[in-house]
Coordinates of C-alpha atoms and ligand atoms in Angstrom, one line a residue:
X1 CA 2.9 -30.5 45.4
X2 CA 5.9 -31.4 47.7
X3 CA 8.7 -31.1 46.2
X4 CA 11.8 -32.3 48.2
X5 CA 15.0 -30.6 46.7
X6 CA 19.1 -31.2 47.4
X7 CA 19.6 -27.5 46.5
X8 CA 17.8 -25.5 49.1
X9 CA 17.7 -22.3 47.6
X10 CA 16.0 -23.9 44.7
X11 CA 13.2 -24.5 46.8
X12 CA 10.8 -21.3 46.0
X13 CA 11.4 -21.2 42.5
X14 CA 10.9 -25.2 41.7
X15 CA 7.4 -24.4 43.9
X16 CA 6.6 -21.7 41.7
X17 CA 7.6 -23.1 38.6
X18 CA 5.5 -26.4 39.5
X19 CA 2.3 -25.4 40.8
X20 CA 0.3 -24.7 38.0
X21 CA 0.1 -27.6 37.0
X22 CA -3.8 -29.1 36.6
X23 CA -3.5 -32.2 39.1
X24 CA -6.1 -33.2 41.7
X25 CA -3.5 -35.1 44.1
X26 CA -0.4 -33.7 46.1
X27 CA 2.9 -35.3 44.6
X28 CA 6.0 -35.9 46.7
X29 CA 8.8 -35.0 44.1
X30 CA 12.3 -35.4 45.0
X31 CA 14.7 -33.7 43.3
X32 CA 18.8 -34.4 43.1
X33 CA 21.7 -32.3 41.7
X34 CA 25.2 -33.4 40.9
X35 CA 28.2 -31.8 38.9
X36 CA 31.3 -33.4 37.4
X37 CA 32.7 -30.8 35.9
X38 CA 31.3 -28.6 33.6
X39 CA 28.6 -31.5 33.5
X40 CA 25.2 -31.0 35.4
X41 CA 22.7 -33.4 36.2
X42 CA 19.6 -33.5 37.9
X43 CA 17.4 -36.4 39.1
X44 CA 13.8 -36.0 39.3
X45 CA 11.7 -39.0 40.9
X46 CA 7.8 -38.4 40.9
X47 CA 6.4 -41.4 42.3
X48 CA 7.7 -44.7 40.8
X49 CA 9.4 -43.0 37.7
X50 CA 12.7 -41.5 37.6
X51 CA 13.8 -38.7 35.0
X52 CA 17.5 -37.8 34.5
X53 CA 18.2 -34.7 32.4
X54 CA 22.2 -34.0 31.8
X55 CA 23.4 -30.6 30.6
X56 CA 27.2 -29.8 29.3
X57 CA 27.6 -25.7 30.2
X58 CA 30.7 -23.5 30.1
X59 CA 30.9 -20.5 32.2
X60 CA 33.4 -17.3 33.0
X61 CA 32.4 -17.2 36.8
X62 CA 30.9 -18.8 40.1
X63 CA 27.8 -16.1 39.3
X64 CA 27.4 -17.6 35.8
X65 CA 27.5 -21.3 36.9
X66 CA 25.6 -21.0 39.8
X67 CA 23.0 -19.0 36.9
X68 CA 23.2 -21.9 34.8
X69 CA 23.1 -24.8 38.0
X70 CA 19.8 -22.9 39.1
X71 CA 17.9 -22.4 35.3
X72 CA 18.9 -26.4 34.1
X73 CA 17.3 -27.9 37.6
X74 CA 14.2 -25.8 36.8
X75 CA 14.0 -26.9 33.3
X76 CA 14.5 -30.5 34.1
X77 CA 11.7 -30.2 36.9
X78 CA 9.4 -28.6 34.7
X79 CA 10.5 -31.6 31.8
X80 CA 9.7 -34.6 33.9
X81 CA 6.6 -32.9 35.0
X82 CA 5.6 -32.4 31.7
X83 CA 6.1 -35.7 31.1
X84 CA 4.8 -37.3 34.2
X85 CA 1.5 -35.1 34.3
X86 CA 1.2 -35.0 30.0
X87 CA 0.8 -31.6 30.5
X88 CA 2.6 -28.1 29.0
X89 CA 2.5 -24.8 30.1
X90 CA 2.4 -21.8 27.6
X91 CA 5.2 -20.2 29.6
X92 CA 7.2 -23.5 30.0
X93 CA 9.9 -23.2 33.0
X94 CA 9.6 -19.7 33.0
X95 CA 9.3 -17.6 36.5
X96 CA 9.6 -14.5 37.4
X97 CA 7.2 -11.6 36.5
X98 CA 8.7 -9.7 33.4
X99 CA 9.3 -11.7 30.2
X100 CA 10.0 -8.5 28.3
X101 CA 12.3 -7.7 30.3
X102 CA 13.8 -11.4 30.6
X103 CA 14.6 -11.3 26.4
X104 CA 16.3 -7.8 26.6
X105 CA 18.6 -9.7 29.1
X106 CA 19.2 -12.6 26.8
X107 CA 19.6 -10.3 23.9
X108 CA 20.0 -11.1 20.1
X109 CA 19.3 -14.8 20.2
X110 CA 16.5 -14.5 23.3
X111 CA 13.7 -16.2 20.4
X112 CA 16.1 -19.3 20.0
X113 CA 17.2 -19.0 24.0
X114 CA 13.6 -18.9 25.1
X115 CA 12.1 -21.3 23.2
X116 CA 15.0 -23.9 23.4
X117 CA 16.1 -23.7 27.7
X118 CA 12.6 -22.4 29.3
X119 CA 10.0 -24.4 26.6
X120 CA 7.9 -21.2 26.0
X121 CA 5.4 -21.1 23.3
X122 CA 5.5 -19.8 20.2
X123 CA 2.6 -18.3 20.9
X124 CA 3.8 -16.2 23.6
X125 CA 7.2 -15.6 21.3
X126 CA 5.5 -13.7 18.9
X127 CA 4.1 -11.6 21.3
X128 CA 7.4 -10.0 23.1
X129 CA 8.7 -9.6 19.7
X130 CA 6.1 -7.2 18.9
X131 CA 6.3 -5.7 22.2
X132 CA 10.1 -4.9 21.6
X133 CA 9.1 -3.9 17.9
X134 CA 6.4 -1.1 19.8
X135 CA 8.7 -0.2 22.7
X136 CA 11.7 0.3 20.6
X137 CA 11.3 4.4 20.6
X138 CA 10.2 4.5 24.2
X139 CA 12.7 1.8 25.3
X140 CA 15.8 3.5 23.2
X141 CA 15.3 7.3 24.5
X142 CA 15.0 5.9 28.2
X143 CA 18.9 6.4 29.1
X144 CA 19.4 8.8 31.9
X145 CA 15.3 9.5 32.3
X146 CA 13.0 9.4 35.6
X147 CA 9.2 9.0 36.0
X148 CA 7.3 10.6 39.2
X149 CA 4.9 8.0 40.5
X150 CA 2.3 9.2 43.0
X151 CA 0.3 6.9 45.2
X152 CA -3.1 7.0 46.4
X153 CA -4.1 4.0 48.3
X154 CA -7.7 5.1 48.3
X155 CA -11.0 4.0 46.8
X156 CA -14.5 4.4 47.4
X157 CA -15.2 0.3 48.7
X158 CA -13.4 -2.5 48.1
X159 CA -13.4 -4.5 45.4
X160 CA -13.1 -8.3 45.9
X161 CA -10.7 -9.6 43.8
X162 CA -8.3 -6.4 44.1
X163 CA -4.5 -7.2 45.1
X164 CA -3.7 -3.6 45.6
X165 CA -3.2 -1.5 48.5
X166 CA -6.4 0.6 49.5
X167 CA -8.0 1.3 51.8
X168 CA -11.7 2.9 52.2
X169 CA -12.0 6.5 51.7
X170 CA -15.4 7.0 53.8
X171 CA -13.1 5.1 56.6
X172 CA -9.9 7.1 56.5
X173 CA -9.9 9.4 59.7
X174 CA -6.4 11.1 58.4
X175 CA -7.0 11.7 54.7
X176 CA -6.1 15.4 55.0
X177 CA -3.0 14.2 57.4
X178 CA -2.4 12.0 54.4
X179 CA -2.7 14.4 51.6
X180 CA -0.4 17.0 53.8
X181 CA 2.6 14.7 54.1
X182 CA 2.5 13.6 50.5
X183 CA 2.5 17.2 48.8
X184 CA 5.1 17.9 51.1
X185 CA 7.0 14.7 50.0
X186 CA 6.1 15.7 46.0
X187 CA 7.6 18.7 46.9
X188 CA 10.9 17.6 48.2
X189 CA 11.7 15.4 45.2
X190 CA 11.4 18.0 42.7
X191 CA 14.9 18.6 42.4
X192 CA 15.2 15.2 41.5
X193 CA 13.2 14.8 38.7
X194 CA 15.7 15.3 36.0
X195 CA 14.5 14.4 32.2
X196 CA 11.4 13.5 33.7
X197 CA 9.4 11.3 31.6
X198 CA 6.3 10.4 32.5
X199 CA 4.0 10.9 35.7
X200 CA 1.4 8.7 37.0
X201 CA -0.8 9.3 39.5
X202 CA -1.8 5.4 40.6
X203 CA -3.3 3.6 43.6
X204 CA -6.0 3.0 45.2
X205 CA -8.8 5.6 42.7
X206 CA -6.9 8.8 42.9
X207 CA -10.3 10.3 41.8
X208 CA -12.0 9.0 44.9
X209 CA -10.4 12.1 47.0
X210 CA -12.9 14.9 47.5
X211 CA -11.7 17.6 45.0
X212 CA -10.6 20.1 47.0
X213 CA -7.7 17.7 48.3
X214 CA -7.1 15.6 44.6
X215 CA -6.1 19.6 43.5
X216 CA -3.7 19.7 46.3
X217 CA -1.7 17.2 44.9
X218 CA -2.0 18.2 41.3
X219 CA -0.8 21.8 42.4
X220 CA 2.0 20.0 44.0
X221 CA 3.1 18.2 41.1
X222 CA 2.9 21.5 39.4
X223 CA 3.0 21.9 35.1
X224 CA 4.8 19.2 33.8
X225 CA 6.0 19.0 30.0
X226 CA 5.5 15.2 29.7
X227 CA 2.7 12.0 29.5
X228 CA 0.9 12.3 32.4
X229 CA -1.9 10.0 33.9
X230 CA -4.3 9.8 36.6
X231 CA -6.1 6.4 37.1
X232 CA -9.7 7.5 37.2
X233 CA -10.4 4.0 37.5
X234 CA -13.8 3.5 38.5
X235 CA -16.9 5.1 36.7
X236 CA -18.7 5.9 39.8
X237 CA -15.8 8.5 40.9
X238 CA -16.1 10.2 38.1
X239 CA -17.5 13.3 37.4
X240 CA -17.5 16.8 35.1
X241 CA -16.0 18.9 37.3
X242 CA -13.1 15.5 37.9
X243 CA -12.4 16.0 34.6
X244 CA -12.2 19.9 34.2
X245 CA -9.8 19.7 37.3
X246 CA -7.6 17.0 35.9
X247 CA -7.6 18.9 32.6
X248 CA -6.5 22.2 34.3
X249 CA -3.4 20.5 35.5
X250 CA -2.2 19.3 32.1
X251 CA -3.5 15.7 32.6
X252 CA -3.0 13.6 29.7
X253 CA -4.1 10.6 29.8
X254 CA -6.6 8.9 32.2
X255 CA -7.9 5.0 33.0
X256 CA -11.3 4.6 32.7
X257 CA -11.7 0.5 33.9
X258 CA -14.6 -1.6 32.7
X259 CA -13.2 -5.2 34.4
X260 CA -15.9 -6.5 32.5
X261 CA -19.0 -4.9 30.5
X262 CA -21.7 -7.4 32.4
X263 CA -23.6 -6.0 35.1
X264 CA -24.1 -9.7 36.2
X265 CA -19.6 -9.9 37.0
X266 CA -19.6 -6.2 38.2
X267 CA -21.9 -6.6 40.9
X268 CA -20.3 -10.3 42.5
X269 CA -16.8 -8.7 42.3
X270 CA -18.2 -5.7 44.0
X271 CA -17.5 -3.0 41.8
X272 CA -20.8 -0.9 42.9
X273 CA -20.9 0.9 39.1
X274 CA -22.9 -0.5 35.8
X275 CA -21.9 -1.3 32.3
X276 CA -23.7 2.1 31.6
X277 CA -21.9 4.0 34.1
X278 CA -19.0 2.8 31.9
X279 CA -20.4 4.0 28.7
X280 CA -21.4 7.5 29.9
X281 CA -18.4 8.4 31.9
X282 CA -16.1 7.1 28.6
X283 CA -18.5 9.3 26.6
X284 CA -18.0 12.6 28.9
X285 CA -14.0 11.8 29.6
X286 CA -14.0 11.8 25.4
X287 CA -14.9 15.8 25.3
X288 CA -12.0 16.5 26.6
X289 CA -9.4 14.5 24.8
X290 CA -7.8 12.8 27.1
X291 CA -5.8 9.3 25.9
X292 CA -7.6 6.9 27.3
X293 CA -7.3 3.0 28.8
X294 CA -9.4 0.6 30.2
X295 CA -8.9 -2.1 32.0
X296 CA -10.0 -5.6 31.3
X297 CA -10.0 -9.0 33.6
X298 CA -10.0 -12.6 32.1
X299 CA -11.5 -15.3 34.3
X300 CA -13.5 -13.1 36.8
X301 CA -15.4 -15.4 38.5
X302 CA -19.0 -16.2 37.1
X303 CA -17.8 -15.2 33.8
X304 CA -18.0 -17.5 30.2
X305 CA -15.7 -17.1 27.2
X306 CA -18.8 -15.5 25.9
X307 CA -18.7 -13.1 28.7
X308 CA -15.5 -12.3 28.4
X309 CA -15.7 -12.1 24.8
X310 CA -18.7 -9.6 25.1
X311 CA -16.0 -7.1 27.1
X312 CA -13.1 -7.4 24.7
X313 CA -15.4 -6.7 21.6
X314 CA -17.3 -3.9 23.5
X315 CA -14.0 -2.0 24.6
X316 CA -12.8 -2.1 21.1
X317 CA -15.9 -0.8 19.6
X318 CA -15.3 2.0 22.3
X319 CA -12.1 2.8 19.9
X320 CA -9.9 3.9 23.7
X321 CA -5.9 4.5 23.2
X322 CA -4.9 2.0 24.8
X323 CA -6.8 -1.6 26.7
X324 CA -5.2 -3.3 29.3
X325 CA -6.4 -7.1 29.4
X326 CA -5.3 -8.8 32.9
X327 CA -5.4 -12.2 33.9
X328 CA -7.5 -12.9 37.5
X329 CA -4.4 -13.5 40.2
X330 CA -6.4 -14.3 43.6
X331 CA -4.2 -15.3 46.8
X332 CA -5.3 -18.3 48.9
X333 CA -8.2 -17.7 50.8
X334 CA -9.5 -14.7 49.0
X335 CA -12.9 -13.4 49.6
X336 CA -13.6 -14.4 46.1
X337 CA -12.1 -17.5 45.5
X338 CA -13.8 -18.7 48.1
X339 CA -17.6 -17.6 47.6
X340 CA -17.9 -18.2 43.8
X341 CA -17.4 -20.6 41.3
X342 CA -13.9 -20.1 39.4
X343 CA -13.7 -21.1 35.6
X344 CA -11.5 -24.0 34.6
X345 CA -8.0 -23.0 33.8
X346 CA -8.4 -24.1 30.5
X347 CA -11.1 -21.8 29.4
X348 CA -9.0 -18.5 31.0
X349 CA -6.6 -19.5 28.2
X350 CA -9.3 -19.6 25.6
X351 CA -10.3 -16.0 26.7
X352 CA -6.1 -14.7 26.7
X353 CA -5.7 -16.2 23.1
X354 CA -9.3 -14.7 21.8
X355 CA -7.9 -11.0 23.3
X356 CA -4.8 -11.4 21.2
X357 CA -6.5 -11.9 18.5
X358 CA -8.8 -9.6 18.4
X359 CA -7.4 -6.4 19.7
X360 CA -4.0 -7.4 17.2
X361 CA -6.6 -7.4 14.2
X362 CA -8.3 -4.6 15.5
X363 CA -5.4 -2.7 15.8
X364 CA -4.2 -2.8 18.8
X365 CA -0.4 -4.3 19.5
X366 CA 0.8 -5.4 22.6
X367 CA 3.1 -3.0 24.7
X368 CA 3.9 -4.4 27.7
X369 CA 4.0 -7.2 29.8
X370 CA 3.9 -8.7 33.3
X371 CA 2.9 -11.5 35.3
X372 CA 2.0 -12.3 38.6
X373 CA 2.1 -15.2 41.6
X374 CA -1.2 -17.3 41.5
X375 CA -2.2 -16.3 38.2
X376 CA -5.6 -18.3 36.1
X377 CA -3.7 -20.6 34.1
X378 CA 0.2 -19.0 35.0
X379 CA -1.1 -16.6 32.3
X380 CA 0.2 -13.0 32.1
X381 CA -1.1 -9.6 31.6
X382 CA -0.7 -7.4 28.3
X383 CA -1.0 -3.6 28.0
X384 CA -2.5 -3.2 24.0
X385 CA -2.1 0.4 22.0
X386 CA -2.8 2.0 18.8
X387 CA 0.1 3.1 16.9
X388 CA 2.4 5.5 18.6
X389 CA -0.3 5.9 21.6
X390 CA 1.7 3.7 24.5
X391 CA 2.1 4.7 27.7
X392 CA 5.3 5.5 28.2
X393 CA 5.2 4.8 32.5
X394 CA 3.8 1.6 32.0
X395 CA 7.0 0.6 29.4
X396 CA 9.6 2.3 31.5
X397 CA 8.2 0.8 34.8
X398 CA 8.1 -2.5 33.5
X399 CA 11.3 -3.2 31.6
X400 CA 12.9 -1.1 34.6
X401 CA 14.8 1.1 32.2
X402 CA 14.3 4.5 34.1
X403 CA 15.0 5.7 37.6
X404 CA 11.4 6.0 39.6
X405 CA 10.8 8.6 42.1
X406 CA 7.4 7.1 43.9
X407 CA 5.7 9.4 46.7
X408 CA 3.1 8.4 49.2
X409 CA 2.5 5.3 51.1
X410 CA 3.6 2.0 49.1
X411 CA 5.7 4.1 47.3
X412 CA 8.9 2.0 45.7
X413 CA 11.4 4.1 44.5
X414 CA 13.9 2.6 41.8
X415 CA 17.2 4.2 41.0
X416 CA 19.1 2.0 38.4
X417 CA 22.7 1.7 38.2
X418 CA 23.2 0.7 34.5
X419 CA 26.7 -0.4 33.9
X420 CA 26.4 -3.0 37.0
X421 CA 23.8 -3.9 35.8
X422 CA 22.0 -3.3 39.6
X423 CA 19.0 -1.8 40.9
X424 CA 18.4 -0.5 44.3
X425 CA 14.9 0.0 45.7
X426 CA 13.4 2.5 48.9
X427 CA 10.1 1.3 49.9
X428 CA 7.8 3.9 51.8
X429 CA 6.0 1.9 54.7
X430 CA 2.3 1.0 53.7
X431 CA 0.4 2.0 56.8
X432 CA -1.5 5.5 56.2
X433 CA -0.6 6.2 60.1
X434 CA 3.4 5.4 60.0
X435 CA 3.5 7.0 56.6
X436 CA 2.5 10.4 57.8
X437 CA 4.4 9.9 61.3
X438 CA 7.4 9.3 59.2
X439 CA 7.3 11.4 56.5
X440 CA 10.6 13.8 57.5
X441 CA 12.2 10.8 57.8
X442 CA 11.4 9.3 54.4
X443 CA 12.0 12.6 52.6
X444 CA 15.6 12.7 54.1
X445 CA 16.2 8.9 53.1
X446 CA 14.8 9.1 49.8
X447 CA 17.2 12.7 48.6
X448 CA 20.2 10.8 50.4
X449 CA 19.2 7.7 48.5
X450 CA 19.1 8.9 45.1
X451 CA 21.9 11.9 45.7
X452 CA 24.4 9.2 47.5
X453 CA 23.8 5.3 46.8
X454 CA 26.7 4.3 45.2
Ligands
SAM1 C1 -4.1 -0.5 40.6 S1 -5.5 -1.2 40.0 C2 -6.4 0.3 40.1 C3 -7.5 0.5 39.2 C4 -8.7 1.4 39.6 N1 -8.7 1.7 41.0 C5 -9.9 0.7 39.2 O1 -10.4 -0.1 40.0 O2 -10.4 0.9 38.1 C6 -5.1 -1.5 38.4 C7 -5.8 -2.7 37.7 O3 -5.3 -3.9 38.2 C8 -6.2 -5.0 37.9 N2 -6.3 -5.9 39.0 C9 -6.5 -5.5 40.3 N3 -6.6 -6.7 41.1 C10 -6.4 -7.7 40.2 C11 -6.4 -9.1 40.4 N4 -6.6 -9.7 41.6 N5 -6.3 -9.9 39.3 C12 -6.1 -9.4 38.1 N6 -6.1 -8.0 37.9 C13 -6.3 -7.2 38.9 C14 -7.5 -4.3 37.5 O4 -7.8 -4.5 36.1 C15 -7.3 -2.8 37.9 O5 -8.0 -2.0 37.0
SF4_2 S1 -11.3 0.5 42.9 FE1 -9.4 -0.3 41.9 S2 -7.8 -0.2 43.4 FE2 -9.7 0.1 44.5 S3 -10.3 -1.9 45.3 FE3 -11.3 -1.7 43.3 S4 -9.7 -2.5 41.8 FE4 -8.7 -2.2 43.7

């Protein structure tokens, strides 16, 4: 879709906001914006038709209007789309990647707000307002905390739908350079972890390292009086003596992912375990009581609603802590988008409403949120728990509520300045090679940026 605008820096978000649309042509849309006074319009012409939308706003500042200016023209592009195309999206005009987070902003009337300027579904309504009901004690204990997040951007082989950083272990000539710079980078933040939180130990398959150097890093992060995760991740990295080390170091809670319980999906998106590889490694993990999540995907390619179905059902008879259903997101020109068949969008939504309600009537309520650029269906991804078992990283990271001290390659730090409403963010570079080179360097940033930005 081409969409033509008067306001330039509309430009990326009236793309975003119109591309999931289900059309088989490319449309030339133009789009115009006037004021006269506290009156906006907007003139949308899609082909032959014309749509005008007109919007009466009062504002305290330029910030506000300019606020206001930017979320009317999105609305009215995403109306005469509608309209044009006979077509709604569950998320209505809404962009961005954190709903959650989006209704905090909004505050008491967000419901009304939500429903009324961005068109979102009541559907998807219900579901933030029991994630703020289950993040109310994590979210109202946050002020003045930090989580530690370490990054391991390593796994066994690739799998091909993954939009993470990693890279191969087998292939990785500096892994022990690697693990050298980042315990000394754990090491150095230390001192900043005041009321630390949580700590999660992501990537990449953290449990992919050989064990001698995985204990290197837990011995860096040291005993720690708080939730702390290690993705496991895959079932073919896991093993007895994984566990017994993980549980030495105080590990809490670990991610055990499925993707998907047919051995049909597992082997096209190249995840090189079984569905029984799942079951065993869930069953040994289980001795020795770790929380546990897994990992679901809706709309991996190959898959049915029955399929999909089969995965939800079989991770809840599995009973873990917490389940984590995701929503495929492949880029242009992925490796799987372009070898396999991909389900029609319409379906993906099938299989996000049937995980609702299931896991919500098997007990599980929704946590968190997020979504992501080219989503199935402009869907989103939901993090589901028992009663009182969410993860607290997963909350803090997502509403942004918390400072976060990352380590290792990839790493983005967070440090939140709460009155201005501001955050500030240090990225670490990706590349294994720079990371290493640089390390001094990013250690001495990284203290002055959370000792000194101002
Ligand atoms: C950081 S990844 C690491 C997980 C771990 N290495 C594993 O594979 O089990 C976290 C999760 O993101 C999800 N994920 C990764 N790529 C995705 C994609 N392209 N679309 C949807 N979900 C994706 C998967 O469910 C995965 O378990
Ligand atoms: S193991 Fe996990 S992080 Fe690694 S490629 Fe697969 S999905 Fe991505």
């Amino acid at each position: 879709m081409k969409i033509i605008t008067d306001l330039k820096w509309m430009e990326a978000d009236f793309i975003e906001a119109s591309k999931f649309f289900e059309k088989t042509e490319d449309l030339e849309v133009l789009h115009a914006h006037s004021e006269d006074g506290n009156l906006l319009t907007d003139v949308i012409k899609i082909g032959e038709k014309e749509y005008r939308y007109q919007k009466e706003i009062s504002y305290k500042d330029d910030i506000e209007k300019k606020r206001y200016v930017k979320r009317y023209a999105k609305l009215s592009l995403y109306k005469s789309l509608c309209e044009y195309l006979d077509q709604k999206l569950v998320w209505g005009a809404l962009t961005g990647i954190r709903p959650v987070k989006y209704a905090y902003t909004i505050g008491e009337n967000w419901r009304e707000k939500m429903s009324e300027e961005m068109l979102v579904d009541e559907s998807k309504l219900d579901i933030i307002s029991r994630i703020i009901d289950e993040q109310k004690p994590i979210f109202t204990s946050a002020k003045d905390g930090c989580d530690l997040f370490v990054s391991i951007p390593f796994c066994p082989s690739r799998c091909l739908y993954c939009s993470f950083l990693s890279n191969e272990i087998g292939k990785e000539k500096q892994l022990d350079g690697y693990i050298d710079a980042l315990v000394k980078e754990i090491e150095s933040v230390k001192p900043l972890l005041k009321n630390l939180r949580s700590v999660y130990v992501g990537g990449g398959t953290p449990v992919s390292l050989p064990l001698n150097l995985l204990e290197k890093v837990l011995k860096a992060i040291g005993k720690v009086d708080c939730e702390y995760t290690v993705e496991a991740g895959r079932p073919d990295c896991i093993e007895r003596q994984t566990l017994e080390l993980l549980k030495k170091y105080g590990v809490t809670r670990i991610c055990i992912n499925p993707q998907t319980f047919n051995d049909k999906t597992l082997k096209i998106i190249g995840r090189k375990h079984t569905a029984q590889d799942i079951f065993d490694k869930y069953e040994l993990s289980k001795e020795f009581g770790f929380s546990i999540n897994m990992d679901l995907i809706a709309g991996l390619n190959g898959e049915s609603f029955d399929d999909f179905k089969y995965s939800v059902d079989t991770a809840i008879s599995l009973n873990p802590d917490n389940i984590t259903v995701h929503t495929l997101s492949l880029k242009k020109g992925s490796k799987l988008k372009e070898t396999t068949e991909r389900l029609a969008e319409g379906e993906i939504a099938k299989m996000i409403d049937y995980s609702v309600y299931k896991l919500i009537n098997s007990g599980y309520n929704p946590y968190y949120m997020y979504r992501q650029k080219y989503m199935a269906g402009n869907l989103e991804n939901t993090g589901y728990t028992k009663k009182g078992k969410a993860c607290v990283y997963n909350v803090d990271v997502m509403e942004e509520i918390t400072d976060n001290v990352a380590c290792g390659a990839n790493g983005v730090s967070k440090k939140l300045f709460m009155e201005e409403n501001r955050i500030e963010r240090y990225g670490a570079p990706k590349d294994i090679k720079t990371y290493i080179e640089k390390v001094d360097k990013i250690i001495e940033d990284k203290n002055k940026f959370f000792l000194t930005t101002t």
